[in-house]
Amino acid sequence: MTLIEKARKGIITDEMKAVAQYEEIDPASIRDGIAGGTIVIPKNKLRTFKYIRGIGKGLRTKINANIGSSPYHMDVDEELEKLNAAVRYGADSVMDLSLGSELIKIRRQILKASDVMIGTVPIYQTAFELSAKRKDITEMSMNDFLATVERQAKEGVDFMTIHAGVTMEALQAMERQKRVLDVVSRGGAFLIAWMRKNKRQSPLYEFYDDILDVLASYDVTISLGDGMRPGAISDATDRAQITELTCLGELAQRAWDKGVQVMIEGPGHVPLNMIQENVEIQKALTNEAPFYVLGPLVTDIASGYDHIAGAIGGTLAAYYGADFLCYVTPSEHLRLPTVDDVIEGIIASKIAAHAADLAKGMDYAVEMDRRMSKARKDLNWDLQIKTSIDPVKAKRYRDASEIGEHEECTMCGDYCAIKKIRESEG
Amino acid sequence: MTLIEKARKGIITDEMKAVAQYEEIDPASIRDGIAGGTIVIPKNKLRTFKYIRGIGKGLRTKINANIGSSPYHMDVDEELEKLNAAVRYGADSVMDLSLGSELIKIRRQILKASDVMIGTVPIYQTAFELSAKRKDITEMSMNDFLATVERQAKEGVDFMTIHAGVTMEALQAMERQKRVLDVVSRGGAFLIAWMRKNKRQSPLYEFYDDILDVLASYDVTISLGDGMRPGAISDATDRAQITELTCLGELAQRAWDKGVQVMIEGPGHVPLNMIQENVEIQKALTNEAPFYVLGPLVTDIASGYDHIAGAIGGTLAAYYGADFLCYVTPSEHLRLPTVDDVIEGIIASKIAAHAADLAKGMDYAVEMDRRMSKARKDLNWDLQIKTSIDPVKAKRYRDASEIGEHEECTMCGDYCAIKKIRESEG
């Protein structure tokens, strides 16, 4: 039985208990959320790892870090360093998006080393293996793809992004739409190339049930990829995106019917005024499946600072109900992220998740902010630093100032409002 | 006649024309906005500077950088460097908040060097001059304060923060509220100390008309300070804050009656779910005077990354109608900002202002994002870098990658979705 099947039978598993403990929620509500499809606990039945996390309705907002090599830069040790940095700074999951000849080796190392759930996008491996045989992705057979899914499932991957909603219908909607920036999803681009060349429906849609059978047998969670996600503000919430999303609702239902847990992936580049509607339409069309958004980025022009553009969009998305934020690093649109980029991306994403949970009134977040503000009132610097989202940087900043033995900070010095008020209370 | 008096008589001045040209708006609407109090053009009648900017309804969101020395760190050259960095990266105004013995010298240099409007908080100078005479701020007389205002007006300061709404009533509301973090405004703390010691109403409120007379004679814009702004998420939108804001509405009306342009300052630490109401209540209580917010920060725990917490809050505030964003730097709550902190603060604030203007559908912003996305589609790196919010960083990131002569980037390399789609179009 898969986790969702156990939940439907009323069973509370160890995974559900672990999540319930972390969230400080009754285990029965976790079970009910899983049975109803509003919560997932991505965990391959062959894998064990330290931080079991749930994603979905009523739970803390979770964050994901994408790592992995590029064909132009492959370094196992560096990817492991990124993994460790991401987890140390608070990632709830890591996706290994490695491309290039080292991808299998890197994935295995990451699966071995990771304390958090691991996700992948199997079509990348299929594409690589075809190209190693001097074949193009457009020559992919369903068996090629299924073999990759099975291989990765056997290795222990906890969730997989599968772009089964990139259908002929979505492609036609995209073509008729005349987008500014067509398709920016790698998986989406592969499938479009395949459909255009073969002039037939995507095999991932056509043989979707076969994919689900493999996933079910390892209890891998499916993350329904959004190959049509807007890559430009001008393209946000257009007919291509919504055509695909409508299909993802159908595919989610079919996954549940097969006992497979489901998340829905979402955009992308979305202006601030469209974020609420993007979350609400996803929830409506997919029976409230957990929503996993990339950013969203609230502007196209923040190259070098897309972690900030993503934190702005992510906070609002999570506040309106997105459950899982994929970080964006300062490298986005420019290059493969470095370890430092990963850290900056995770922290920005963590600020977004925390600020959204705070706005939703979640106890853990309210308590954390209150602790910080009390520490500020007491000019208790050790506690302020400890309570900071990144104690290392907070300490470095304070230490780098010329504060000496003073109890305030160099911003106001002796004119510190907190000190003044304290004195005036006499 | 002051600018607002000219506007009321139907006159379109050069300042209004300059603003109209920058905003690509009819000069008559700028004039009408000034006459109605929904737009300000802060500019001392004795000063000329390059970038004349309007702040208010229907205009692009503007951003301010706070610079200035601390008693523990005074360096004129460094402050000038901060000024130049702020303006180079897009600040529409700079406030010199210098404290310490060099503050007069620093202000004069900044006023001389600045291409943008300059704001100050005169009570800092009054406090310093009293302490130089071994007197406490609680010994301040109204003449002390008026002399500072007049002196700074004569030097050319364009707008001044005056905390005239920190009244006995606001103080009592604050005391009855039992805040987590009382008062974090320096000006607010000075006035509370004064009222507590002298057991009478704040002179800035009592002799407010005298202040306005000085400001009117130099056409200095008043920025009504929010001494009761929440310094902790737990204190947001409480009775102390709203008592003061209600008073600021009255003070705005009195300023208009004296021919003085007015902005209203706002919080501070505000959870995401309270930002819309904070903007709307400000607009309602002050007859839509321009709203100048500090951040707002959507969490207390982002020390070291408060520019990100501020960008999140600032985007939402500006989207709902805040007109002017005061930046927050990574140094906030930790130390006096360095030049690099200033740059990071300005860029984060600029992303917020831009993302809000984009969400409001402002043409300039929509056009900029479209240009970027077209450059992405064309893999035109020169144009992408040029269109970035910080071309220097964008170029540095791309150059630091191992991209060589390839036309894509190292994120996906040969698996670039844009290339794949282009190829599949055949």
PDB file of C-alpha atoms in Angstrom, chain B residues 148-323:
ATOM      1  CA  THR B 148      17.276  74.392  13.898  1.00  0.00           C
ATOM      2  CA  VAL B 149      14.403  74.231  11.452  1.00  0.00           C
ATOM      3  CA  GLU B 150      15.139  77.728  10.205  1.00  0.00           C
ATOM      4  CA  ARG B 151      18.849  77.050   9.920  1.00  0.00           C
ATOM      5  CA  GLN B 152      18.339  73.882   7.912  1.00  0.00           C
ATOM      6  CA  ALA B 153      15.693  75.533   5.733  1.00  0.00           C
ATOM      7  CA  LYS B 154      18.104  78.351   4.989  1.00  0.00           C
ATOM      8  CA  GLU B 155      20.726  75.807   3.962  1.00  0.00           C
ATOM      9  CA  GLY B 156      18.321  74.392   1.400  1.00  0.00           C
ATOM     10  CA  VAL B 157      16.861  71.223   2.921  1.00  0.00           C
ATOM     11  CA  ASP B 158      13.913  70.153   0.752  1.00  0.00           C
ATOM     12  CA  PHE B 159      11.841  68.170   3.224  1.00  0.00           C
ATOM     13  CA  MET B 160      11.926  67.662   6.970  1.00  0.00           C
ATOM     14  CA  THR B 161      10.594  64.919   9.174  1.00  0.00           C
ATOM     15  CA  ILE B 162       8.804  66.455  12.129  1.00  0.00           C
ATOM     16  CA  HIS B 163       7.214  64.212  14.729  1.00  0.00           C
ATOM     17  CA  ALA B 164       4.432  66.611  15.691  1.00  0.00           C
ATOM     18  CA  GLY B 165       1.992  63.743  16.117  1.00  0.00           C
ATOM     19  CA  VAL B 166       3.845  62.314  19.103  1.00  0.00           C
ATOM     20  CA  THR B 167       1.404  63.885  21.527  1.00  0.00           C
ATOM     21  CA  MET B 168       0.438  63.181  25.120  1.00  0.00           C
ATOM     22  CA  GLU B 169      -2.589  61.331  23.748  1.00  0.00           C
ATOM     23  CA  ALA B 170      -0.429  59.072  21.575  1.00  0.00           C
ATOM     24  CA  LEU B 171       1.946  58.482  24.487  1.00  0.00           C
ATOM     25  CA  GLN B 172      -0.924  57.507  26.779  1.00  0.00           C
ATOM     26  CA  ALA B 173      -2.334  55.210  24.113  1.00  0.00           C
ATOM     27  CA  MET B 174       1.105  53.600  23.838  1.00  0.00           C
ATOM     28  CA  GLU B 175       1.426  53.151  27.592  1.00  0.00           C
ATOM     29  CA  ARG B 176      -2.021  51.605  27.899  1.00  0.00           C
ATOM     30  CA  GLN B 177      -1.299  49.358  24.942  1.00  0.00           C
ATOM     31  CA  LYS B 178       1.636  47.603  26.642  1.00  0.00           C
ATOM     32  CA  ARG B 179       3.701  47.113  23.529  1.00  0.00           C
ATOM     33  CA  VAL B 180       6.357  44.481  23.057  1.00  0.00           C
ATOM     34  CA  LEU B 181       8.800  47.106  21.787  1.00  0.00           C
ATOM     35  CA  ASP B 182       7.486  50.569  22.785  1.00  0.00           C
ATOM     36  CA  VAL B 183       9.145  53.149  20.531  1.00  0.00           C
ATOM     37  CA  VAL B 184      11.874  52.654  17.933  1.00  0.00           C
ATOM     38  CA  SER B 185      11.786  56.103  16.370  1.00  0.00           C
ATOM     39  CA  ARG B 186      14.631  58.320  17.586  1.00  0.00           C
ATOM     40  CA  GLY B 187      12.558  61.473  17.167  1.00  0.00           C
ATOM     41  CA  GLY B 188       9.639  59.792  18.883  1.00  0.00           C
ATOM     42  CA  ALA B 189      11.845  58.722  21.773  1.00  0.00           C
ATOM     43  CA  PHE B 190      13.170  62.276  22.224  1.00  0.00           C
ATOM     44  CA  LEU B 191       9.678  63.723  22.412  1.00  0.00           C
ATOM     45  CA  ILE B 192       8.440  61.055  24.779  1.00  0.00           C
ATOM     46  CA  ALA B 193      11.392  61.743  27.058  1.00  0.00           C
ATOM     47  CA  TRP B 194      10.535  65.457  26.844  1.00  0.00           C
ATOM     48  CA  MET B 195       6.854  64.977  27.665  1.00  0.00           C
ATOM     49  CA  ARG B 196       7.543  62.562  30.481  1.00  0.00           C
ATOM     50  CA  LYS B 197      10.044  64.924  32.070  1.00  0.00           C
ATOM     51  CA  ASN B 198       8.091  68.147  31.561  1.00  0.00           C
ATOM     52  CA  LYS B 199       4.699  66.583  32.096  1.00  0.00           C
ATOM     53  CA  ARG B 200       3.114  68.624  29.335  1.00  0.00           C
ATOM     54  CA  GLN B 201       2.099  68.438  25.703  1.00  0.00           C
ATOM     55  CA  SER B 202       4.825  68.176  23.066  1.00  0.00           C
ATOM     56  CA  PRO B 203       5.978  71.612  21.928  1.00  0.00           C
ATOM     57  CA  LEU B 204       6.065  70.349  18.343  1.00  0.00           C
ATOM     58  CA  TYR B 205       2.338  69.851  18.553  1.00  0.00           C
ATOM     59  CA  GLU B 206       1.629  72.893  20.701  1.00  0.00           C
ATOM     60  CA  PHE B 207       3.578  75.303  18.508  1.00  0.00           C
ATOM     61  CA  TYR B 208       3.013  73.468  15.241  1.00  0.00           C
ATOM     62  CA  ASP B 209       1.841  76.625  13.464  1.00  0.00           C
ATOM     63  CA  ASP B 210       5.162  78.323  14.192  1.00  0.00           C
ATOM     64  CA  ILE B 211       6.993  75.421  12.575  1.00  0.00           C
ATOM     65  CA  LEU B 212       4.731  75.643   9.540  1.00  0.00           C
ATOM     66  CA  ASP B 213       5.448  79.366   9.190  1.00  0.00           C
ATOM     67  CA  VAL B 214       9.162  78.708   8.914  1.00  0.00           C
ATOM     68  CA  LEU B 215       8.636  75.833   6.459  1.00  0.00           C
ATOM     69  CA  ALA B 216       6.276  77.924   4.339  1.00  0.00           C
ATOM     70  CA  SER B 217       8.751  80.765   4.023  1.00  0.00           C
ATOM     71  CA  TYR B 218      11.319  78.435   2.424  1.00  0.00           C
ATOM     72  CA  ASP B 219       8.755  76.172   0.751  1.00  0.00           C
ATOM     73  CA  VAL B 220      10.044  73.147   2.655  1.00  0.00           C
ATOM     74  CA  THR B 221       7.798  70.067   2.498  1.00  0.00           C
ATOM     75  CA  ILE B 222       6.829  68.602   5.850  1.00  0.00           C
ATOM     76  CA  SER B 223       7.073  64.863   6.282  1.00  0.00           C
ATOM     77  CA  LEU B 224       4.955  64.090   9.311  1.00  0.00           C
ATOM     78  CA  GLY B 225       7.013  61.565  11.246  1.00  0.00           C
ATOM     79  CA  ASP B 226       5.520  58.475  12.797  1.00  0.00           C
ATOM     80  CA  GLY B 227       7.186  58.329  16.175  1.00  0.00           C
ATOM     81  CA  MET B 228       4.727  55.620  17.186  1.00  0.00           C
ATOM     82  CA  ARG B 229       5.478  53.339  14.260  1.00  0.00           C
ATOM     83  CA  PRO B 230       5.550  49.711  15.342  1.00  0.00           C
ATOM     84  CA  GLY B 231       9.066  48.339  15.776  1.00  0.00           C
ATOM     85  CA  ALA B 232       7.766  44.793  16.190  1.00  0.00           C
ATOM     86  CA  ILE B 233       5.259  42.706  14.268  1.00  0.00           C
ATOM     87  CA  SER B 234       3.344  42.217  17.533  1.00  0.00           C
ATOM     88  CA  ASP B 235       2.805  45.977  17.827  1.00  0.00           C
ATOM     89  CA  ALA B 236       1.595  46.581  14.271  1.00  0.00           C
ATOM     90  CA  THR B 237      -1.595  48.580  13.716  1.00  0.00           C
ATOM     91  CA  ASP B 238      -2.191  49.149  17.414  1.00  0.00           C
ATOM     92  CA  ARG B 239      -3.902  51.993  19.226  1.00  0.00           C
ATOM     93  CA  ALA B 240      -0.694  54.000  19.675  1.00  0.00           C
ATOM     94  CA  GLN B 241       0.012  53.926  15.954  1.00  0.00           C
ATOM     95  CA  ILE B 242      -3.522  54.807  14.930  1.00  0.00           C
ATOM     96  CA  THR B 243      -3.902  57.523  17.576  1.00  0.00           C
ATOM     97  CA  GLU B 244      -0.844  59.205  16.102  1.00  0.00           C
ATOM     98  CA  LEU B 245      -1.992  58.663  12.511  1.00  0.00           C
ATOM     99  CA  THR B 246      -5.335  60.257  13.298  1.00  0.00           C
ATOM    100  CA  CYS B 247      -3.492  63.286  14.623  1.00  0.00           C
ATOM    101  CA  LEU B 248      -1.291  63.370  11.506  1.00  0.00           C
ATOM    102  CA  GLY B 249      -4.475  63.735   9.460  1.00  0.00           C
ATOM    103  CA  GLU B 250      -5.315  66.882  11.402  1.00  0.00           C
ATOM    104  CA  LEU B 251      -1.739  68.171  11.105  1.00  0.00           C
ATOM    105  CA  ALA B 252      -1.743  67.572   7.345  1.00  0.00           C
ATOM    106  CA  GLN B 253      -4.857  69.706   7.035  1.00  0.00           C
ATOM    107  CA  ARG B 254      -3.222  72.494   9.037  1.00  0.00           C
ATOM    108  CA  ALA B 255      -0.104  72.345   6.859  1.00  0.00           C
ATOM    109  CA  TRP B 256      -2.176  72.668   3.682  1.00  0.00           C
ATOM    110  CA  ASP B 257      -3.973  75.628   5.227  1.00  0.00           C
ATOM    111  CA  LYS B 258      -0.576  77.315   5.660  1.00  0.00           C
ATOM    112  CA  GLY B 259       0.510  76.519   2.091  1.00  0.00           C
ATOM    113  CA  VAL B 260       2.955  73.766   3.113  1.00  0.00           C
ATOM    114  CA  GLN B 261       3.217  70.520   1.146  1.00  0.00           C
ATOM    115  CA  VAL B 262       2.791  67.378   3.276  1.00  0.00           C
ATOM    116  CA  MET B 263       3.773  63.708   3.272  1.00  0.00           C
ATOM    117  CA  ILE B 264       2.778  61.231   5.963  1.00  0.00           C
ATOM    118  CA  GLU B 265       5.325  58.727   7.276  1.00  0.00           C
ATOM    119  CA  GLY B 266       4.276  55.178   7.991  1.00  0.00           C
ATOM    120  CA  PRO B 267       5.528  51.920   9.439  1.00  0.00           C
ATOM    121  CA  GLY B 268       7.733  50.033  10.091  1.00  0.00           C
ATOM    122  CA  HIS B 269       7.156  46.415  11.093  1.00  0.00           C
ATOM    123  CA  VAL B 270       3.868  45.210   9.578  1.00  0.00           C
ATOM    124  CA  PRO B 271       2.822  41.630   8.818  1.00  0.00           C
ATOM    125  CA  LEU B 272       1.821  41.004   5.220  1.00  0.00           C
ATOM    126  CA  ASN B 273      -1.858  40.648   6.070  1.00  0.00           C
ATOM    127  CA  MET B 274      -2.001  44.175   7.528  1.00  0.00           C
ATOM    128  CA  ILE B 275      -0.285  46.097   4.759  1.00  0.00           C
ATOM    129  CA  GLN B 276      -3.342  46.835   2.658  1.00  0.00           C
ATOM    130  CA  GLU B 277      -5.318  48.139   5.637  1.00  0.00           C
ATOM    131  CA  ASN B 278      -2.366  50.251   6.771  1.00  0.00           C
ATOM    132  CA  VAL B 279      -2.256  52.029   3.417  1.00  0.00           C
ATOM    133  CA  GLU B 280      -6.005  52.403   3.197  1.00  0.00           C
ATOM    134  CA  ILE B 281      -6.432  53.846   6.671  1.00  0.00           C
ATOM    135  CA  GLN B 282      -3.619  56.308   6.025  1.00  0.00           C
ATOM    136  CA  LYS B 283      -5.282  57.465   2.821  1.00  0.00           C
ATOM    137  CA  ALA B 284      -8.660  57.747   4.532  1.00  0.00           C
ATOM    138  CA  LEU B 285      -7.446  59.647   7.609  1.00  0.00           C
ATOM    139  CA  THR B 286      -5.192  62.099   5.770  1.00  0.00           C
ATOM    140  CA  ASN B 287      -7.214  63.001   2.686  1.00  0.00           C
ATOM    141  CA  GLU B 288      -4.901  60.961   0.482  1.00  0.00           C
ATOM    142  CA  ALA B 289      -1.691  62.752   1.380  1.00  0.00           C
ATOM    143  CA  PRO B 290       1.348  60.979  -0.111  1.00  0.00           C
ATOM    144  CA  PHE B 291       2.337  58.019   2.056  1.00  0.00           C
ATOM    145  CA  TYR B 292       6.013  57.475   2.832  1.00  0.00           C
ATOM    146  CA  VAL B 293       6.690  54.076   4.378  1.00  0.00           C
ATOM    147  CA  LEU B 294       9.786  52.611   6.009  1.00  0.00           C
ATOM    148  CA  GLY B 295       9.925  49.137   4.499  1.00  0.00           C
ATOM    149  CA  PRO B 296       7.532  47.941   5.793  1.00  0.00           C
ATOM    150  CA  LEU B 297       9.296  44.891   7.177  1.00  0.00           C
ATOM    151  CA  VAL B 298       7.122  41.792   7.058  1.00  0.00           C
ATOM    152  CA  THR B 299       9.052  39.976   9.799  1.00  0.00           C
ATOM    153  CA  ASP B 300      11.240  40.864  12.765  1.00  0.00           C
ATOM    154  CA  ILE B 301      13.753  38.063  12.302  1.00  0.00           C
ATOM    155  CA  ALA B 302      15.473  39.021   9.039  1.00  0.00           C
ATOM    156  CA  SER B 303      18.505  40.798  10.569  1.00  0.00           C
ATOM    157  CA  GLY B 304      21.183  40.908   7.898  1.00  0.00           C
ATOM    158  CA  TYR B 305      18.493  40.614   5.206  1.00  0.00           C
ATOM    159  CA  ASP B 306      16.076  43.353   6.159  1.00  0.00           C
ATOM    160  CA  HIS B 307      16.396  44.791   2.656  1.00  0.00           C
ATOM    161  CA  ILE B 308      14.558  41.658   1.502  1.00  0.00           C
ATOM    162  CA  ALA B 309      11.934  41.825   4.263  1.00  0.00           C
ATOM    163  CA  GLY B 310      11.496  45.507   3.347  1.00  0.00           C
ATOM    164  CA  ALA B 311      11.208  44.820  -0.377  1.00  0.00           C
ATOM    165  CA  ILE B 312       8.426  42.311   0.269  1.00  0.00           C
ATOM    166  CA  GLY B 313       6.462  44.779   2.376  1.00  0.00           C
ATOM    167  CA  GLY B 314       7.324  47.721   0.156  1.00  0.00           C
ATOM    168  CA  THR B 315       6.048  46.063  -3.008  1.00  0.00           C
ATOM    169  CA  LEU B 316       2.717  45.301  -1.436  1.00  0.00           C
ATOM    170  CA  ALA B 317       2.441  48.732   0.204  1.00  0.00           C
ATOM    171  CA  ALA B 318       3.208  50.519  -3.060  1.00  0.00           C
ATOM    172  CA  TYR B 319       0.773  48.315  -4.925  1.00  0.00           C
ATOM    173  CA  TYR B 320      -1.965  49.329  -2.504  1.00  0.00           C
ATOM    174  CA  GLY B 321      -1.099  53.007  -2.785  1.00  0.00           C
ATOM    175  CA  ALA B 322       1.992  53.909  -0.769  1.00  0.00           C
ATOM    176  CA  ASP B 323       3.833  56.514  -2.826  1.00  0.00           C
TER     177      ASP B 323
END
